[in-house]
Each structure stands twice: as C-alpha cells, then as structure tokens.
Amino acid sequence: MPRRSLPLQGRMRWLLLGLFLLLVLLLFAYLLECTPPADVSLVLPGLGGETYGKEYYQALLQEQEERHVSRTASLKRQIAQLKQELQEMSEKLRALQDRKETAGVQGPVDTKDTEPGDLLEFLHSQIDKAEVNTGARLPSEYALVPFESFTSSKVYQLEMGLTRHPEEKPVRKDRRDELVEVIEAALDIINNPDEEDGLEDDVPMQRQTYTETHFTEGLYRTERDKGTLYELFFAKEDSENFRHVTLFRPFGPLMKVRSTSVETSGVIINIIVPLAGRTEAFSQFLHNFREVCIEHDRRVHLTVVYFGQDGLLEVKSYLEKISREESFSNYTLIPVDEEFSRGRGLDIGAQAWKKGDVLMFFCDVDIYFTLDYLNTCRLHTAPNTQKRCWLLERFWLWNDMSVPFGLPQHR
C-alpha cells in the first residue's frame, strides 16, 4: 500500500505545479491586455531629445490661425468703411451735379428743403461738441466723463465699482476689435502723414517706420450723445520723441483730428515730497529714486520739505550720500520748524522753485513710481493749459496698496 501511494503523490505534485504555471501565464496575459499603452504625444521634452506632442503644435497652429483671422476681419472692416464713405461722397457729388444742371435749365430755385444734410459738417460739429479742441463748462465734478487708459493688451478703468479689478484684459471681442482698429488707424496716419500734419517733406525715412510694437499707451472716453475720443502715443525704443495721434468716432467711422510730434527731452519734473520723521521709508524712496530718476532719466529735481528737527540730520546725510555716489546735485532740502501738514509742505516746495517752467509732481514718501510713469506725466501735461491726476497701476505703496495720490501739473 505505501508503494502505490508514492507514484500518486508524485502525480499530484506535478499536477499542482502545472496548475500554478497555468495561473501565472493567465495573469501575465491579463496584464498585457489590460495595461493602457503609453501616450507618446503627451511626453514632455526632456534631456533625451524627446519632442513636443501633436496637441502642442495643433494649439500653436490654431493660435496663429486666430491671429490671421482677426487681422483679416479688421482689414475687411476697414475696406467696407472706405467703400461706404466713397459711395456716400459719390452720391453727394452726383446730387450736386444734378442740382446744377436743374438750376441751369429752370433757373435758380430754393433747394433748402431738398438739399441733403452734409455728413462731414455733422461729424465735425460732433467733434466740437465733444470737447476735443475746447473745453466746456460743467455744473460739477460729477458731470465729468473720465478717460480710461489702455495698452495693447490691458485696459485700466477708473469706474469699476466694487467687483471688478482696475486692470483687466478686453474680454469682449467687440472691445478687442475696437482697440485694434484704433491702433491700426493711428499707425496708418503716422506712416502716411498729410501735409497738414506739419512733418517735413525732406525726411522720407520717418514714413512706414512705426508698428504695433511702438504703441506705448492710449486714452479713450465715450460720451453717449457725441462719440468716443481716443488719444494714442507711439515711441521708438530708447527715444524721447513721441508721436501723439487724436482720433474721434462720432458714432460712425473714425476721423483724424490731429497728428503732432511731442518732444519731452526738455521737460524737467520737480518731485516735491513733504516729510516728517519716517527716515526708513525715505531711505526706500531714495533707493527707487536712484534707480528710476538718476540712473535712467536724470531730468528731475527732488525737493524735500522736512518738518521738525527729529531725523533732519539723517535725511540730510542720505541726500549727501546719494549726491556723492551718483554726482547728483539736483535736489533741495527745505527744513520747516512747524507741525507737519502735507498741503503746507507741497505749497512751500512749489513756491521754492525759481528756475522757470517746470512740471511739478506732488509726491509722497510711500509712492513707488517707474520710468514709464514719468513719461506719462510729461505726455499728458502742457504748460498753463493742462493738468491731470492719474490712478494707474504704476502707483503702488510699498505694502502693495494702490493710492490715489500724485498730481503732476505744470507751472
């Protein structure tokens, strides 16, 4: 009996081993069938020479196609407007010729009631009503329509309520197309100047040299019963000469108002800072002043009106140190033995200037400004005629809070 059980046990062992190998093979086949294949198109580029996936290139092609479509739509819109204007002028000329022929055959007749309205005369009257060339008397500051500032990619709003950010992208397609059309129209005016623009005929190199990359900033405001006024500024790289184009849309096609050259190289900004104590904040202010005004601009004068004696010597040492290190002497320190008053300090600083025409920038020790903002002050002010107060993204406190302070004005 034991001899017969030995072969039976050997067979059982071989049978169990066979079943185990079969289960391993089945498990291996299951893993091969159920494991998802690696998506080569999603592999990121690395050091092994791998390439971008097709989705990446499809996105690039789609973005490029959208740009071409937007550009084509803008050009088609301009062509349609030009065709419409040409048709209207042709109809007016034909009507005028018909009236002349009728008057030659029948004698002079009263055509007051039958004469069509002059479109250009109406559009120019809208320009006069929109305060483009001359201002209008307003009953109060609440009747003033403010300007909005914009660049090629952002719009900076003043009246945004409590839910919107002052800096936003033009999300709506009609708003984007509107700003693109205005920039393109201004570029066409600059690159193809008329005789009335005042440019010299002997400077042919100035034509066809401005592109969208030279657009620095623009302003616009819309009055419901008149139209939209646009002011755009263009400048070459590392140039102090700006091109200023004013356009007006009187609920119709754009009309050129003027195209002038703005020279800012001779405009000096007198930065007036009232101060009492706060020497650490003044040290930070001087650090930014050194980087922006001394190292890059150098067309500024710093006037510090200091109230009291506590900290006066430290402020004076800061100014002397920056004067030695940067060879900068365009500053004035005015000590005042009175209680601190910002309005009093600004008035003292303004009265202390005796060197002719200057652009005064009423500043605070906590304000951080950039080189672009100094150019903005020069562009949007004029001696004895124009002064503006700005709340832009360039005004930031050191603790990242925007402040409505800083009044550039000419004296």
Short mmCIF file of C-alpha atoms in Angstrom, two decimals, residues 43-275:
data_model
loop_
_atom_site.label_atom_id
_atom_site.label_comp_id
_atom_site.label_asym_id
_atom_site.label_seq_id
_atom_site.Cartn_x
_atom_site.Cartn_y
_atom_site.Cartn_z
CA VAL A 43 5.53 63.09 -23.25
CA LEU A 44 7.24 66.32 -22.30
CA PRO A 45 10.51 67.34 -23.88
CA GLY A 46 13.46 66.32 -21.78
CA LEU A 47 17.15 65.70 -21.94
CA GLY A 48 16.75 62.56 -24.02
CA GLY A 49 15.83 64.50 -27.19
CA GLU A 50 12.06 63.86 -26.90
CA THR A 51 9.78 66.22 -28.92
CA TYR A 52 6.52 68.04 -28.23
CA GLY A 53 3.26 66.22 -28.79
CA LYS A 54 0.93 66.92 -31.68
CA GLU A 55 -1.57 68.70 -29.38
CA TYR A 56 1.06 71.36 -28.69
CA TYR A 57 1.64 72.04 -32.37
CA GLN A 58 -2.08 71.99 -33.07
CA ALA A 59 -2.57 74.66 -30.39
CA LEU A 60 0.18 76.77 -31.96
CA LEU A 61 -1.37 76.45 -35.40
CA GLN A 62 -4.81 77.31 -34.05
CA GLU A 63 -3.48 80.40 -32.26
CA GLN A 64 -1.69 81.55 -35.41
CA GLU A 65 -4.82 80.98 -37.46
CA GLU A 66 -6.90 83.03 -35.00
CA ARG A 67 -4.45 85.90 -35.33
CA HIS A 68 -4.66 85.82 -39.11
CA VAL A 69 -8.46 85.64 -38.98
CA SER A 70 -8.61 88.64 -36.62
CA ARG A 71 -6.25 90.63 -38.83
CA THR A 72 -8.24 89.71 -41.95
CA ALA A 73 -11.52 90.70 -40.31
CA SER A 74 -10.07 94.05 -39.28
CA LEU A 75 -8.84 94.76 -42.81
CA LYS A 76 -12.16 93.74 -44.31
CA ARG A 77 -13.99 96.05 -41.90
CA GLN A 78 -11.77 98.98 -42.86
CA ILE A 79 -12.26 98.25 -46.57
CA ALA A 80 -16.04 98.16 -46.07
CA GLN A 81 -15.96 101.51 -44.27
CA LEU A 82 -13.87 103.07 -47.03
CA LYS A 83 -16.24 101.74 -49.68
CA GLN A 84 -19.20 103.16 -47.80
CA GLU A 85 -17.56 106.56 -47.48
CA LEU A 86 -16.66 106.54 -51.19
CA GLN A 87 -20.23 105.67 -52.12
CA GLU A 88 -21.65 108.44 -49.95
CA MET A 89 -19.29 111.02 -51.41
CA SER A 90 -20.13 109.85 -54.96
CA GLU A 91 -23.85 110.19 -54.26
CA LYS A 92 -23.35 113.68 -52.84
CA LEU A 93 -21.32 114.72 -55.89
CA ARG A 94 -23.93 113.29 -58.25
CA ALA A 95 -26.72 115.09 -56.40
CA LEU A 96 -24.76 118.36 -56.56
CA GLN A 97 -24.24 117.99 -60.31
CA ASP A 98 -27.95 117.23 -60.81
CA ARG A 99 -28.90 120.38 -58.89
CA LYS A 100 -26.55 122.48 -61.00
CA GLU A 101 -27.99 121.10 -64.24
CA THR A 102 -31.54 121.67 -63.00
CA ALA A 103 -30.68 125.24 -61.96
CA GLY A 104 -29.12 125.92 -65.40
CA VAL A 105 -32.29 124.82 -67.22
CA GLN A 106 -35.07 126.08 -64.92
CA GLY A 107 -33.31 128.99 -63.27
CA PRO A 108 -32.45 129.36 -59.59
CA VAL A 109 -34.78 127.52 -57.25
CA ASP A 110 -34.97 127.23 -53.46
CA THR A 111 -33.30 123.92 -52.61
CA LYS A 112 -33.19 124.41 -48.85
CA ASP A 113 -35.78 121.74 -48.19
CA THR A 114 -34.48 119.30 -50.81
CA GLU A 115 -30.75 119.60 -50.11
CA PRO A 116 -29.39 116.54 -48.29
CA GLY A 117 -27.57 117.05 -44.97
CA ASP A 118 -23.80 117.43 -45.13
CA LEU A 119 -22.34 114.38 -43.43
CA LEU A 120 -18.87 115.83 -42.91
CA GLU A 121 -20.31 119.03 -41.46
CA PHE A 122 -22.34 117.00 -38.98
CA LEU A 123 -19.35 114.89 -37.98
CA HIS A 124 -17.18 117.96 -37.43
CA SER A 125 -19.95 119.50 -35.32
CA GLN A 126 -19.85 116.37 -33.18
CA ILE A 127 -16.11 116.92 -32.69
CA ASP A 128 -16.74 120.48 -31.50
CA LYS A 129 -19.39 119.26 -29.04
CA ALA A 130 -17.11 116.53 -27.65
CA GLU A 131 -14.55 118.99 -26.18
CA VAL A 132 -11.77 117.78 -28.47
CA ASN A 133 -10.35 121.24 -29.18
CA THR A 134 -12.02 123.37 -26.48
CA GLY A 135 -13.45 122.52 -23.09
CA ALA A 136 -17.00 123.03 -21.81
CA ARG A 137 -18.21 124.44 -18.52
CA LEU A 138 -19.62 121.71 -16.27
CA PRO A 139 -22.00 122.18 -13.34
CA SER A 140 -19.92 119.98 -11.00
CA GLU A 141 -17.24 117.30 -10.94
CA TYR A 142 -19.94 114.61 -11.14
CA ALA A 143 -20.71 115.66 -14.72
CA LEU A 144 -17.16 114.93 -15.84
CA VAL A 145 -16.65 111.90 -18.09
CA PRO A 146 -13.26 110.36 -17.14
CA PHE A 147 -10.73 108.86 -19.52
CA GLU A 148 -9.82 105.18 -19.47
CA SER A 149 -6.21 104.13 -20.09
CA PHE A 150 -5.25 101.16 -22.25
CA THR A 151 -2.26 99.38 -23.75
CA SER A 152 -2.08 96.75 -26.47
CA SER A 153 -3.18 94.06 -24.00
CA LYS A 154 -4.73 95.70 -20.91
CA VAL A 155 -7.42 98.28 -20.05
CA TYR A 156 -7.16 100.36 -16.86
CA GLN A 157 -10.51 101.62 -15.60
CA LEU A 158 -11.46 104.24 -13.04
CA GLU A 159 -15.14 103.45 -12.62
CA MET A 160 -15.11 99.71 -12.00
CA GLY A 161 -17.34 99.51 -8.91
CA LEU A 162 -16.58 97.04 -6.12
CA THR A 163 -16.50 93.78 -8.08
CA ARG A 164 -14.11 94.50 -10.97
CA HIS A 165 -10.35 94.89 -10.95
CA PRO A 166 -8.98 98.21 -12.24
CA GLU A 167 -6.66 96.28 -14.57
CA GLU A 168 -8.28 93.80 -16.92
CA LYS A 169 -7.99 92.33 -20.38
CA PRO A 170 -10.56 93.34 -23.01
CA VAL A 171 -12.58 90.13 -22.84
CA ARG A 172 -15.36 91.05 -25.26
CA LYS A 173 -14.48 90.55 -28.91
CA ASP A 174 -16.03 93.86 -29.99
CA ARG A 175 -13.89 95.74 -27.44
CA ARG A 176 -10.71 94.00 -28.66
CA ASP A 177 -11.57 94.71 -32.29
CA GLU A 178 -12.33 98.34 -31.45
CA LEU A 179 -8.95 98.97 -29.82
CA VAL A 180 -7.08 97.09 -32.56
CA GLU A 181 -8.86 99.17 -35.21
CA VAL A 182 -7.96 102.41 -33.44
CA ILE A 183 -4.28 101.44 -33.15
CA GLU A 184 -4.16 100.43 -36.83
CA ALA A 185 -5.81 103.69 -37.90
CA ALA A 186 -3.31 105.72 -35.86
CA LEU A 187 -0.40 103.79 -37.39
CA ASP A 188 -1.74 104.49 -40.87
CA ILE A 189 -1.91 108.21 -40.08
CA ILE A 190 1.65 108.29 -38.72
CA ASN A 191 3.17 106.24 -41.52
CA ASN A 192 1.29 108.15 -44.23
CA PRO A 193 1.27 111.77 -43.00
CA ASP A 194 -0.67 114.54 -44.69
CA GLU A 195 0.70 117.98 -45.42
CA GLU A 196 -1.34 119.44 -42.56
CA ASP A 197 0.48 117.22 -40.03
CA GLY A 198 3.47 119.56 -40.14
CA LEU A 199 6.10 116.93 -40.97
CA GLU A 200 8.99 117.88 -43.22
CA ASP A 201 8.90 116.53 -46.77
CA ASP A 202 12.67 116.08 -46.75
CA VAL A 203 12.55 113.35 -44.10
CA PRO A 204 11.34 110.31 -46.04
CA MET A 205 12.79 107.86 -43.50
CA GLN A 206 10.07 108.76 -40.98
CA ARG A 207 7.43 107.07 -43.13
CA GLN A 208 6.41 103.44 -42.70
CA THR A 209 8.58 103.05 -39.63
CA TYR A 210 6.03 102.70 -36.80
CA THR A 211 4.45 99.35 -35.94
CA GLU A 212 2.17 97.99 -33.21
CA THR A 213 5.21 97.30 -31.01
CA HIS A 214 5.89 101.06 -30.83
CA PHE A 215 2.48 101.75 -29.23
CA THR A 216 3.09 102.81 -25.61
CA GLU A 217 -0.33 103.74 -24.22
CA GLY A 218 -3.66 105.29 -25.08
CA LEU A 219 -6.66 107.04 -23.56
CA TYR A 220 -10.31 106.99 -24.52
CA ARG A 221 -13.68 108.13 -23.21
CA THR A 222 -17.19 107.79 -24.61
CA GLU A 223 -19.95 110.39 -24.34
CA ARG A 224 -23.33 108.93 -25.15
CA ASP A 225 -24.63 111.83 -27.22
CA LYS A 226 -21.38 112.61 -29.09
CA GLY A 227 -18.97 109.73 -29.63
CA THR A 228 -15.66 108.28 -28.47
CA LEU A 229 -12.43 110.26 -28.23
CA TYR A 230 -9.09 108.43 -28.49
CA GLU A 231 -5.58 109.71 -27.72
CA LEU A 232 -2.70 107.39 -28.64
CA PHE A 233 1.05 107.68 -28.10
CA PHE A 234 3.81 105.93 -30.03
CA ALA A 235 7.56 105.95 -29.47
CA LYS A 236 10.62 104.17 -30.79
CA GLU A 237 12.87 102.21 -28.44
CA ASP A 238 15.18 104.39 -26.33
CA SER A 239 13.67 107.52 -27.88
CA GLU A 240 12.36 110.60 -26.11
CA ASN A 241 10.34 111.70 -29.13
CA PHE A 242 6.69 110.57 -29.02
CA ARG A 243 4.02 110.62 -31.71
CA HIS A 244 0.61 111.74 -30.45
CA VAL A 245 -2.48 110.90 -32.52
CA THR A 246 -6.01 112.05 -31.61
CA LEU A 247 -8.97 110.22 -33.15
CA PHE A 248 -12.70 110.67 -32.73
CA ARG A 249 -15.51 108.24 -33.56
CA PRO A 250 -18.76 110.28 -33.76
CA PHE A 251 -20.95 107.17 -33.87
CA GLY A 252 -19.54 106.48 -37.30
CA PRO A 253 -16.17 105.98 -38.98
CA LEU A 254 -13.04 107.31 -37.33
CA MET A 255 -11.95 110.86 -38.19
CA LYS A 256 -8.46 112.22 -37.81
CA VAL A 257 -8.36 115.26 -35.54
CA ARG A 258 -4.63 115.92 -35.38
CA SER A 259 -1.24 114.23 -35.58
CA THR A 260 1.59 116.02 -33.81
CA SER A 261 5.10 115.34 -32.57
CA VAL A 262 5.66 115.58 -28.80
CA GLU A 263 9.18 116.37 -27.59
CA THR A 264 9.77 115.52 -23.92
CA SER A 265 13.56 115.80 -23.68
CA GLY A 266 13.43 119.32 -22.21
CA VAL A 267 10.64 118.74 -19.66
CA ILE A 268 12.01 118.70 -16.10
CA ILE A 269 9.94 117.16 -13.30
CA ASN A 270 10.21 118.66 -9.83
CA ILE A 271 9.26 115.89 -7.38
CA ILE A 272 8.04 117.55 -4.17
CA VAL A 273 7.95 115.32 -1.07
CA PRO A 274 6.64 116.61 2.31
CA LEU A 275 8.26 114.65 5.14
#
